[in-house]
Amino acid sequence: MIKVYDHSYDNVIKSHVVIAKTSYDVGINTLFPLITSFDSQRKIQDKKFYKRLKRDILEGCIMPPLTIAFITKKTLSSDDDIRGYVNDHIKEAYILDGLQRLNTLYNAYEEDPERFNMDGDLLINIIISTSFDKLLYRMITLNNGQKP
């Protein structure tokens, strides 16, 4: 389950921006399978670049938030609308930012499932938009300066 804490409206991309939290369990079992769902996302990097993060995850770190996104024409106005939409449609989400972190989270789980804390906090930013173009614009600004 995704716990929604707050939301605002982004007037540039005409989208809801949501602050939320879930568990590493949801990250592994629900979000990780989504890493290939957004064709415009860059590909997984070599595992050696994320060795330290993997170790830190096993020691109990809190990763920086992931950003996931949804495309919908549905009008969402209240906290309950947004909370319900996110939880009802989580398997339709796109990983907009944090693909490498999510992959590293999964690798940490695979490497040492006994030490891995499935109840660990996974922070999430969520964008609910009406079009892919708006998400692409936001993705470019999130990843500006990173190597493809």
CSV table of N, CA and C in Angstrom, one decimal:
chain,number,residue,atom,x,y,z
A,1,MET,N,0.8,-1.2,0.0
A,1,MET,CA,0.0,0.0,0.0
A,1,MET,C,0.9,1.2,0.0
A,2,ILE,N,0.4,2.2,-0.7
A,2,ILE,CA,1.1,3.5,-0.8
A,2,ILE,C,0.4,4.5,0.2
A,3,LYS,N,1.2,5.1,1.1
A,3,LYS,CA,0.6,6.1,2.0
A,3,LYS,C,0.9,7.5,1.4
A,4,VAL,N,-0.2,8.1,1.1
A,4,VAL,CA,-0.1,9.5,0.5
A,4,VAL,C,-0.2,10.5,1.7
A,5,TYR,N,0.8,11.4,1.7
A,5,TYR,CA,0.9,12.4,2.8
A,5,TYR,C,0.4,13.8,2.3
A,6,ASP,N,0.7,14.2,1.1
A,6,ASP,CA,0.4,15.5,0.7
A,6,ASP,C,0.4,15.6,-0.8
A,7,HIS,N,-0.2,16.6,-1.4
A,7,HIS,CA,-0.1,16.8,-2.8
A,7,HIS,C,-0.3,18.3,-3.2
A,8,SER,N,0.3,18.6,-4.3
A,8,SER,CA,0.2,20.0,-4.9
A,8,SER,C,-0.1,19.9,-6.4
A,9,TYR,N,-0.3,21.0,-7.0
A,9,TYR,CA,-0.6,21.0,-8.4
A,9,TYR,C,0.5,21.8,-9.1
A,10,ASP,N,1.2,21.2,-10.0
A,10,ASP,CA,2.3,21.8,-10.8
A,10,ASP,C,1.7,22.5,-12.0
A,11,ASN,N,1.7,23.8,-12.0
A,11,ASN,CA,1.1,24.6,-13.1
A,11,ASN,C,1.9,24.5,-14.4
A,12,VAL,N,3.2,24.1,-14.4
A,12,VAL,CA,4.0,24.0,-15.6
A,12,VAL,C,3.6,22.8,-16.4
A,13,ILE,N,3.6,21.7,-15.7
A,13,ILE,CA,3.2,20.4,-16.4
A,13,ILE,C,1.8,20.0,-16.2
A,14,LYS,N,1.0,20.9,-15.6
A,14,LYS,CA,-0.4,20.7,-15.4
A,14,LYS,C,-0.7,19.3,-14.8
A,15,SER,N,0.0,19.0,-13.7
A,15,SER,CA,-0.1,17.6,-13.1
A,15,SER,C,-0.1,17.7,-11.6
A,16,HIS,N,-0.7,16.7,-11.0
A,16,HIS,CA,-0.6,16.6,-9.5
A,16,HIS,C,0.8,16.0,-9.1
A,17,VAL,N,1.3,16.6,-8.1
A,17,VAL,CA,2.6,16.1,-7.5
A,17,VAL,C,2.3,15.7,-6.1
A,18,VAL,N,2.6,14.4,-5.8
A,18,VAL,CA,2.2,13.8,-4.6
A,18,VAL,C,3.5,13.3,-3.8
A,19,ILE,N,3.4,13.5,-2.5
A,19,ILE,CA,4.5,13.0,-1.6
A,19,ILE,C,3.9,11.8,-0.9
A,20,ALA,N,4.6,10.7,-1.0
A,20,ALA,CA,4.1,9.4,-0.4
A,20,ALA,C,5.2,8.5,0.1
A,21,LYS,N,4.8,7.4,0.8
A,21,LYS,CA,5.8,6.5,1.3
A,21,LYS,C,5.2,5.1,1.2
A,22,THR,N,6.0,4.1,1.0
A,22,THR,CA,5.6,2.7,1.1
A,22,THR,C,6.8,1.9,1.7
A,23,SER,N,6.8,0.6,1.5
A,23,SER,CA,7.8,-0.2,2.1
A,23,SER,C,8.7,-0.8,1.0
A,24,TYR,N,9.9,-1.3,1.4
A,24,TYR,CA,10.8,-1.9,0.5
A,24,TYR,C,10.1,-3.1,-0.2
A,25,ASP,N,9.2,-3.8,0.6
A,25,ASP,CA,8.4,-4.9,0.1
A,25,ASP,C,7.6,-4.5,-1.2
A,26,VAL,N,6.9,-3.4,-1.1
A,26,VAL,CA,6.2,-2.9,-2.3
A,26,VAL,C,7.1,-2.5,-3.4
A,27,GLY,N,8.3,-1.9,-3.0
A,27,GLY,CA,9.3,-1.6,-4.0
A,27,GLY,C,9.7,-2.8,-4.8
A,28,ILE,N,10.0,-3.9,-4.1
A,28,ILE,CA,10.5,-5.1,-4.7
A,28,ILE,C,9.4,-5.8,-5.5
A,29,ASN,N,8.3,-6.0,-4.9
A,29,ASN,CA,7.2,-6.8,-5.5
A,29,ASN,C,6.3,-6.1,-6.4
A,30,THR,N,6.1,-4.8,-6.3
A,30,THR,CA,5.2,-4.0,-7.1
A,30,THR,C,5.9,-3.1,-8.1
A,31,LEU,N,6.8,-2.3,-7.6
A,31,LEU,CA,7.4,-1.3,-8.4
A,31,LEU,C,8.6,-1.8,-9.3
A,32,PHE,N,9.4,-2.7,-8.7
A,32,PHE,CA,10.5,-3.2,-9.5
A,32,PHE,C,10.0,-3.8,-10.9
A,33,PRO,N,9.0,-4.6,-10.9
A,33,PRO,CA,8.5,-5.1,-12.2
A,33,PRO,C,8.2,-4.1,-13.3
A,34,LEU,N,8.0,-2.8,-12.8
A,34,LEU,CA,7.6,-1.7,-13.7
A,34,LEU,C,8.8,-1.1,-14.4
A,35,ILE,N,10.1,-1.5,-14.1
A,35,ILE,CA,11.2,-0.7,-14.6
A,35,ILE,C,11.4,-0.8,-16.1
A,36,THR,N,10.7,-1.7,-16.8
A,36,THR,CA,10.8,-1.7,-18.2
A,36,THR,C,9.6,-1.1,-18.9
A,37,SER,N,8.7,-0.5,-18.2
A,37,SER,CA,7.4,-0.1,-18.7
A,37,SER,C,7.4,1.3,-19.4
A,38,PHE,N,8.5,2.0,-19.2
A,38,PHE,CA,8.6,3.4,-19.8
A,38,PHE,C,9.8,3.4,-20.8
A,39,ASP,N,9.5,3.3,-22.1
A,39,ASP,CA,10.5,3.2,-23.1
A,39,ASP,C,11.5,4.3,-23.2
A,40,SER,N,11.1,5.5,-22.7
A,40,SER,CA,11.9,6.7,-22.8
A,40,SER,C,13.0,6.7,-21.6
A,41,GLN,N,12.8,5.8,-20.7
A,41,GLN,CA,13.7,5.7,-19.5
A,41,GLN,C,15.1,5.2,-20.0
A,42,ARG,N,16.1,5.7,-19.4
A,42,ARG,CA,17.4,5.2,-19.7
A,42,ARG,C,17.6,3.7,-19.1
A,43,LYS,N,18.6,3.0,-19.6
A,43,LYS,CA,18.7,1.6,-19.3
A,43,LYS,C,19.5,1.5,-18.0
A,44,ILE,N,19.4,0.2,-17.4
A,44,ILE,CA,20.1,-0.1,-16.2
A,44,ILE,C,21.6,0.0,-16.4
A,45,GLN,N,22.3,0.6,-15.4
A,45,GLN,CA,23.8,0.8,-15.4
A,45,GLN,C,24.4,-0.4,-14.8
A,46,ASP,N,25.7,-0.5,-15.0
A,46,ASP,CA,26.5,-1.6,-14.4
A,46,ASP,C,26.4,-1.6,-12.9
A,47,LYS,N,26.2,-2.8,-12.4
A,47,LYS,CA,26.0,-3.0,-10.9
A,47,LYS,C,27.1,-2.4,-10.1
A,48,LYS,N,28.4,-2.4,-10.6
A,48,LYS,CA,29.5,-1.9,-9.8
A,48,LYS,C,29.4,-0.5,-9.4
A,49,PHE,N,28.6,0.4,-10.2
A,49,PHE,CA,28.4,1.8,-9.8
A,49,PHE,C,27.6,1.9,-8.6
A,50,TYR,N,26.8,0.9,-8.3
A,50,TYR,CA,25.8,1.0,-7.2
A,50,TYR,C,26.2,0.1,-6.0
A,51,LYS,N,27.4,-0.4,-6.0
A,51,LYS,CA,27.8,-1.3,-4.9
A,51,LYS,C,27.7,-0.7,-3.5
A,52,ARG,N,28.1,0.5,-3.4
A,52,ARG,CA,28.0,1.2,-2.1
A,52,ARG,C,26.6,1.3,-1.6
A,53,LEU,N,25.7,1.7,-2.5
A,53,LEU,CA,24.3,1.9,-2.2
A,53,LEU,C,23.7,0.6,-1.8
A,54,LYS,N,24.0,-0.5,-2.5
A,54,LYS,CA,23.5,-1.8,-2.1
A,54,LYS,C,23.9,-2.2,-0.7
A,55,ARG,N,25.2,-1.9,-0.4
A,55,ARG,CA,25.7,-2.2,1.0
A,55,ARG,C,24.9,-1.4,2.0
A,56,ASP,N,24.7,-0.1,1.7
A,56,ASP,CA,24.0,0.8,2.6
A,56,ASP,C,22.6,0.4,2.8
A,57,ILE,N,21.9,-0.1,1.8
A,57,ILE,CA,20.5,-0.6,1.9
A,57,ILE,C,20.5,-1.7,2.9
A,58,LEU,N,21.4,-2.7,2.8
A,58,LEU,CA,21.5,-3.8,3.7
A,58,LEU,C,21.8,-3.4,5.1
A,59,GLU,N,22.4,-2.2,5.3
A,59,GLU,CA,22.7,-1.7,6.6
A,59,GLU,C,21.6,-0.8,7.1
A,60,GLY,N,20.5,-0.6,6.3
A,60,GLY,CA,19.4,0.2,6.8
A,60,GLY,C,19.2,1.6,6.3
A,61,CYS,N,19.9,2.0,5.2
A,61,CYS,CA,19.7,3.4,4.8
A,61,CYS,C,18.3,3.6,4.2
A,62,ILE,N,18.0,4.9,4.2
A,62,ILE,CA,16.8,5.3,3.5
A,62,ILE,C,17.3,6.0,2.2
A,63,MET,N,16.8,5.4,1.1
A,63,MET,CA,17.2,5.9,-0.2
A,63,MET,C,16.5,7.3,-0.5
A,64,PRO,N,17.1,8.1,-1.4
A,64,PRO,CA,16.4,9.3,-1.8
A,64,PRO,C,15.1,8.8,-2.5
A,65,PRO,N,14.1,9.6,-2.5
A,65,PRO,CA,12.8,9.2,-3.1
A,65,PRO,C,12.9,8.8,-4.6
A,66,LEU,N,12.1,7.8,-4.9
A,66,LEU,CA,11.8,7.5,-6.3
A,66,LEU,C,10.8,8.5,-6.8
A,67,THR,N,10.7,8.7,-8.1
A,67,THR,CA,9.6,9.4,-8.7
A,67,THR,C,8.9,8.4,-9.7
A,68,ILE,N,7.6,8.2,-9.4
A,68,ILE,CA,6.8,7.4,-10.3
A,68,ILE,C,5.7,8.3,-10.9
A,69,ALA,N,5.1,7.8,-12.0
A,69,ALA,CA,4.2,8.7,-12.7
A,69,ALA,C,3.0,7.8,-13.2
A,70,PHE,N,1.9,8.5,-13.4
A,70,PHE,CA,0.7,8.0,-14.0
A,70,PHE,C,0.2,8.9,-15.0
A,71,ILE,N,-0.4,8.3,-16.0
A,71,ILE,CA,-1.1,9.1,-17.1
A,71,ILE,C,-2.6,8.8,-16.9
A,72,THR,N,-3.4,9.8,-16.8
A,72,THR,CA,-4.9,9.6,-16.7
A,72,THR,C,-5.6,10.8,-17.1
A,73,LYS,N,-6.8,10.6,-17.7
A,73,LYS,CA,-7.6,11.8,-18.0
A,73,LYS,C,-8.7,12.0,-16.9
A,74,LYS,N,-8.6,11.1,-15.9
A,74,LYS,CA,-9.6,11.2,-14.8
A,74,LYS,C,-9.3,12.5,-14.0
A,75,THR,N,-10.4,13.1,-13.6
A,75,THR,CA,-10.2,14.3,-12.7
A,75,THR,C,-10.1,13.9,-11.3
A,76,LEU,N,-9.0,14.3,-10.7
A,76,LEU,CA,-8.7,14.0,-9.3
A,76,LEU,C,-8.6,15.3,-8.6
A,77,SER,N,-9.4,15.4,-7.5
A,77,SER,CA,-9.4,16.7,-6.9
A,77,SER,C,-9.2,16.6,-5.4
A,78,SER,N,-9.6,15.6,-4.7
A,78,SER,CA,-9.5,15.5,-3.3
A,78,SER,C,-8.4,14.5,-2.9
A,79,ASP,N,-8.0,14.6,-1.6
A,79,ASP,CA,-7.0,13.7,-1.1
A,79,ASP,C,-7.4,12.2,-1.3
A,80,ASP,N,-8.7,12.0,-1.0
A,80,ASP,CA,-9.2,10.6,-1.2
A,80,ASP,C,-9.2,10.1,-2.7
A,81,ASP,N,-9.5,11.0,-3.6
A,81,ASP,CA,-9.4,10.7,-5.0
A,81,ASP,C,-8.0,10.3,-5.4
A,82,ILE,N,-7.0,11.1,-5.0
A,82,ILE,CA,-5.6,10.8,-5.3
A,82,ILE,C,-5.1,9.6,-4.6
A,83,ARG,N,-5.4,9.4,-3.3
A,83,ARG,CA,-5.0,8.2,-2.6
A,83,ARG,C,-5.6,7.0,-3.2
A,84,GLY,N,-6.8,7.0,-3.5
A,84,GLY,CA,-7.5,5.9,-4.2
A,84,GLY,C,-6.9,5.6,-5.5
A,85,TYR,N,-6.7,6.6,-6.3
A,85,TYR,CA,-6.2,6.4,-7.7
A,85,TYR,C,-4.8,5.7,-7.6
A,86,VAL,N,-3.9,6.3,-6.8
A,86,VAL,CA,-2.6,5.7,-6.7
A,86,VAL,C,-2.6,4.3,-6.3
A,87,ASN,N,-3.3,3.9,-5.3
A,87,ASN,CA,-3.3,2.5,-4.8
A,87,ASN,C,-4.1,1.6,-5.8
A,88,ASP,N,-5.1,2.1,-6.4
A,88,ASP,CA,-5.9,1.2,-7.4
A,88,ASP,C,-5.1,1.0,-8.7
A,89,HIS,N,-4.2,1.9,-9.0
A,89,HIS,CA,-3.6,1.8,-10.3
A,89,HIS,C,-2.1,1.7,-10.3
A,90,ILE,N,-1.5,1.3,-9.1
A,90,ILE,CA,-0.1,1.2,-8.9
A,90,ILE,C,0.6,0.4,-9.9
A,91,LYS,N,0.0,-0.7,-10.4
A,91,LYS,CA,0.6,-1.5,-11.4
A,91,LYS,C,0.7,-0.9,-12.8
A,92,GLU,N,0.1,0.3,-13.0
A,92,GLU,CA,0.1,1.0,-14.2
A,92,GLU,C,1.1,2.2,-14.2
A,93,ALA,N,1.9,2.3,-13.1
A,93,ALA,CA,2.8,3.4,-12.9
A,93,ALA,C,4.0,3.2,-13.8
A,94,TYR,N,4.7,4.4,-14.0
A,94,TYR,CA,6.0,4.4,-14.7
A,94,TYR,C,7.0,4.9,-13.7
A,95,ILE,N,8.2,4.3,-13.8
A,95,ILE,CA,9.3,4.8,-13.0
A,95,ILE,C,10.0,5.9,-13.8
A,96,LEU,N,9.8,7.1,-13.3
A,96,LEU,CA,10.3,8.3,-13.9
A,96,LEU,C,11.7,8.7,-13.5
A,97,ASP,N,12.0,8.5,-12.2
A,97,ASP,CA,13.3,8.8,-11.7
A,97,ASP,C,13.6,7.8,-10.6
A,98,GLY,N,14.8,7.2,-10.6
A,98,GLY,CA,15.1,6.3,-9.5
A,98,GLY,C,15.2,4.9,-10.0
A,99,LEU,N,15.3,4.7,-11.3
A,99,LEU,CA,15.4,3.4,-11.9
A,99,LEU,C,16.6,2.6,-11.4
A,100,GLN,N,17.8,3.3,-11.3
A,100,GLN,CA,19.0,2.7,-10.8
A,100,GLN,C,18.9,2.3,-9.3
A,101,ARG,N,18.3,3.2,-8.5
A,101,ARG,CA,18.1,2.9,-7.1
A,101,ARG,C,17.2,1.8,-6.9
A,102,LEU,N,16.1,1.7,-7.7
A,102,LEU,CA,15.1,0.6,-7.5
A,102,LEU,C,15.8,-0.7,-7.9
A,103,ASN,N,16.6,-0.7,-9.0
A,103,ASN,CA,17.3,-1.9,-9.4
A,103,ASN,C,18.3,-2.3,-8.3
A,104,THR,N,19.0,-1.4,-7.7
A,104,THR,CA,19.9,-1.7,-6.6
A,104,THR,C,19.2,-2.2,-5.4
A,105,LEU,N,18.0,-1.7,-5.1
A,105,LEU,CA,17.2,-2.2,-4.0
A,105,LEU,C,16.9,-3.7,-4.3
A,106,TYR,N,16.5,-4.0,-5.5
A,106,TYR,CA,16.2,-5.4,-5.8
A,106,TYR,C,17.5,-6.3,-5.7
A,107,ASN,N,18.6,-5.8,-6.2
A,107,ASN,CA,19.9,-6.5,-6.1
A,107,ASN,C,20.3,-6.8,-4.7
A,108,ALA,N,20.1,-5.8,-3.8
A,108,ALA,CA,20.3,-6.0,-2.3
A,108,ALA,C,19.5,-7.1,-1.8
A,109,TYR,N,18.2,-7.1,-2.1
A,109,TYR,CA,17.3,-8.1,-1.7
A,109,TYR,C,17.7,-9.5,-2.2
A,110,GLU,N,18.1,-9.6,-3.5
A,110,GLU,CA,18.5,-10.9,-4.0
A,110,GLU,C,19.8,-11.4,-3.4
A,111,GLU,N,20.7,-10.4,-3.1
A,111,GLU,CA,22.0,-10.8,-2.6
A,111,GLU,C,21.9,-11.4,-1.1
A,112,ASP,N,21.1,-10.7,-0.3
A,112,ASP,CA,21.0,-11.1,1.1
A,112,ASP,C,19.6,-11.0,1.6
A,113,PRO,N,18.7,-11.9,1.2
A,113,PRO,CA,17.3,-11.7,1.6
A,113,PRO,C,17.1,-11.9,3.2
A,114,GLU,N,18.0,-12.5,3.8
A,114,GLU,CA,17.9,-12.7,5.3
A,114,GLU,C,18.2,-11.3,6.0
A,115,ARG,N,19.1,-10.6,5.5
A,115,ARG,CA,19.5,-9.3,6.1
A,115,ARG,C,18.6,-8.1,5.6
A,116,PHE,N,18.0,-8.3,4.4
A,116,PHE,CA,17.2,-7.3,3.8
A,116,PHE,C,15.9,-7.0,4.6
A,117,ASN,N,15.7,-5.7,4.9
A,117,ASN,CA,14.5,-5.3,5.7
A,117,ASN,C,13.3,-5.0,4.7
A,118,MET,N,12.4,-5.9,4.5
A,118,MET,CA,11.3,-5.7,3.7
A,118,MET,C,10.4,-4.6,4.2
A,119,ASP,N,10.4,-4.2,5.5
A,119,ASP,CA,9.6,-3.2,6.1
A,119,ASP,C,10.3,-1.8,6.0
A,120,GLY,N,11.5,-1.7,5.4
A,120,GLY,CA,12.2,-0.4,5.3
A,120,GLY,C,11.3,0.6,4.5
A,121,ASP,N,11.5,1.8,4.9
A,121,ASP,CA,10.7,2.9,4.2
A,121,ASP,C,11.3,3.2,2.8
A,122,LEU,N,10.4,3.3,1.9
A,122,LEU,CA,10.7,3.7,0.5
A,122,LEU,C,9.9,5.0,0.2
A,123,LEU,N,10.6,6.1,0.1
A,123,LEU,CA,9.9,7.4,-0.1
A,123,LEU,C,9.7,7.5,-1.6
A,124,ILE,N,8.5,8.1,-1.9
A,124,ILE,CA,8.1,8.2,-3.3
A,124,ILE,C,7.5,9.6,-3.6
A,125,ASN,N,8.0,10.2,-4.7
A,125,ASN,CA,7.3,11.3,-5.3
A,125,ASN,C,6.4,10.8,-6.5
A,126,ILE,N,5.2,11.3,-6.6
A,126,ILE,CA,4.4,10.8,-7.6
A,126,ILE,C,3.9,11.9,-8.5
A,127,ILE,N,3.9,11.7,-9.8
A,127,ILE,CA,3.3,12.7,-10.7
A,127,ILE,C,2.1,12.1,-11.4
A,128,ILE,N,1.0,12.7,-11.3
A,128,ILE,CA,-0.2,12.2,-12.0
A,128,ILE,C,-0.5,13.3,-13.1
A,129,SER,N,-0.3,12.8,-14.4
A,129,SER,CA,-0.4,13.8,-15.5
A,129,SER,C,-1.4,13.3,-16.5
A,130,THR,N,-1.7,14.2,-17.4
A,130,THR,CA,-2.7,13.8,-18.5
A,130,THR,C,-2.0,13.4,-19.8
A,131,SER,N,-0.7,13.5,-19.9
A,131,SER,CA,0.0,13.2,-21.1
A,131,SER,C,1.5,12.7,-20.9
A,132,PHE,N,1.9,11.9,-21.8
A,132,PHE,CA,3.3,11.5,-21.8
A,132,PHE,C,4.3,12.7,-22.1
A,133,ASP,N,3.9,13.6,-22.9
A,133,ASP,CA,4.7,14.8,-23.2
A,133,ASP,C,5.1,15.5,-21.9
A,134,LYS,N,4.1,15.7,-21.0
A,134,LYS,CA,4.4,16.4,-19.8
A,134,LYS,C,5.3,15.6,-18.9
A,135,LEU,N,5.2,14.3,-18.9
A,135,LEU,CA,6.1,13.5,-18.1
A,135,LEU,C,7.5,13.5,-18.7
A,136,LEU,N,7.6,13.5,-20.0
A,136,LEU,CA,8.9,13.6,-20.7
A,136,LEU,C,9.6,14.9,-20.3
A,137,TYR,N,8.9,15.9,-20.3
A,137,TYR,CA,9.4,17.2,-19.9
A,137,TYR,C,10.0,17.2,-18.5
A,138,ARG,N,9.2,16.6,-17.6
A,138,ARG,CA,9.6,16.5,-16.2
A,138,ARG,C,10.8,15.6,-16.1
A,139,MET,N,10.8,14.5,-16.8
A,139,MET,CA,11.9,13.5,-16.7
A,139,MET,C,13.2,14.2,-17.2
A,140,ILE,N,13.1,15.0,-18.3
A,140,ILE,CA,14.3,15.7,-18.8
A,140,ILE,C,14.9,16.6,-17.7
A,141,THR,N,14.0,17.3,-17.0
A,141,THR,CA,14.5,18.3,-16.0
A,141,THR,C,15.0,17.5,-14.8
A,142,LEU,N,14.4,16.3,-14.5
A,142,LEU,CA,14.9,15.6,-13.3
A,142,LEU,C,16.3,15.0,-13.6
A,143,ASN,N,16.5,14.6,-14.8
A,143,ASN,CA,17.8,13.9,-15.2
A,143,ASN,C,18.8,14.8,-15.9
A,144,ASN,N,18.5,16.1,-15.9
A,144,ASN,CA,19.4,17.0,-16.7
A,144,ASN,C,20.9,16.8,-16.1
A,145,GLY,N,21.8,16.6,-17.0
A,145,GLY,CA,23.2,16.5,-16.6
A,145,GLY,C,23.7,15.1,-16.4
A,146,GLN,N,22.8,14.1,-16.4
A,146,GLN,CA,23.2,12.8,-16.2
A,146,GLN,C,23.6,12.2,-17.5
A,147,LYS,N,24.5,11.2,-17.5
A,147,LYS,CA,24.9,10.5,-18.7
A,147,LYS,C,23.8,9.6,-19.1
A,148,PRO,N,23.5,9.5,-20.4
A,148,PRO,CA,22.4,8.5,-20.9
A,148,PRO,C,22.8,7.1,-20.7
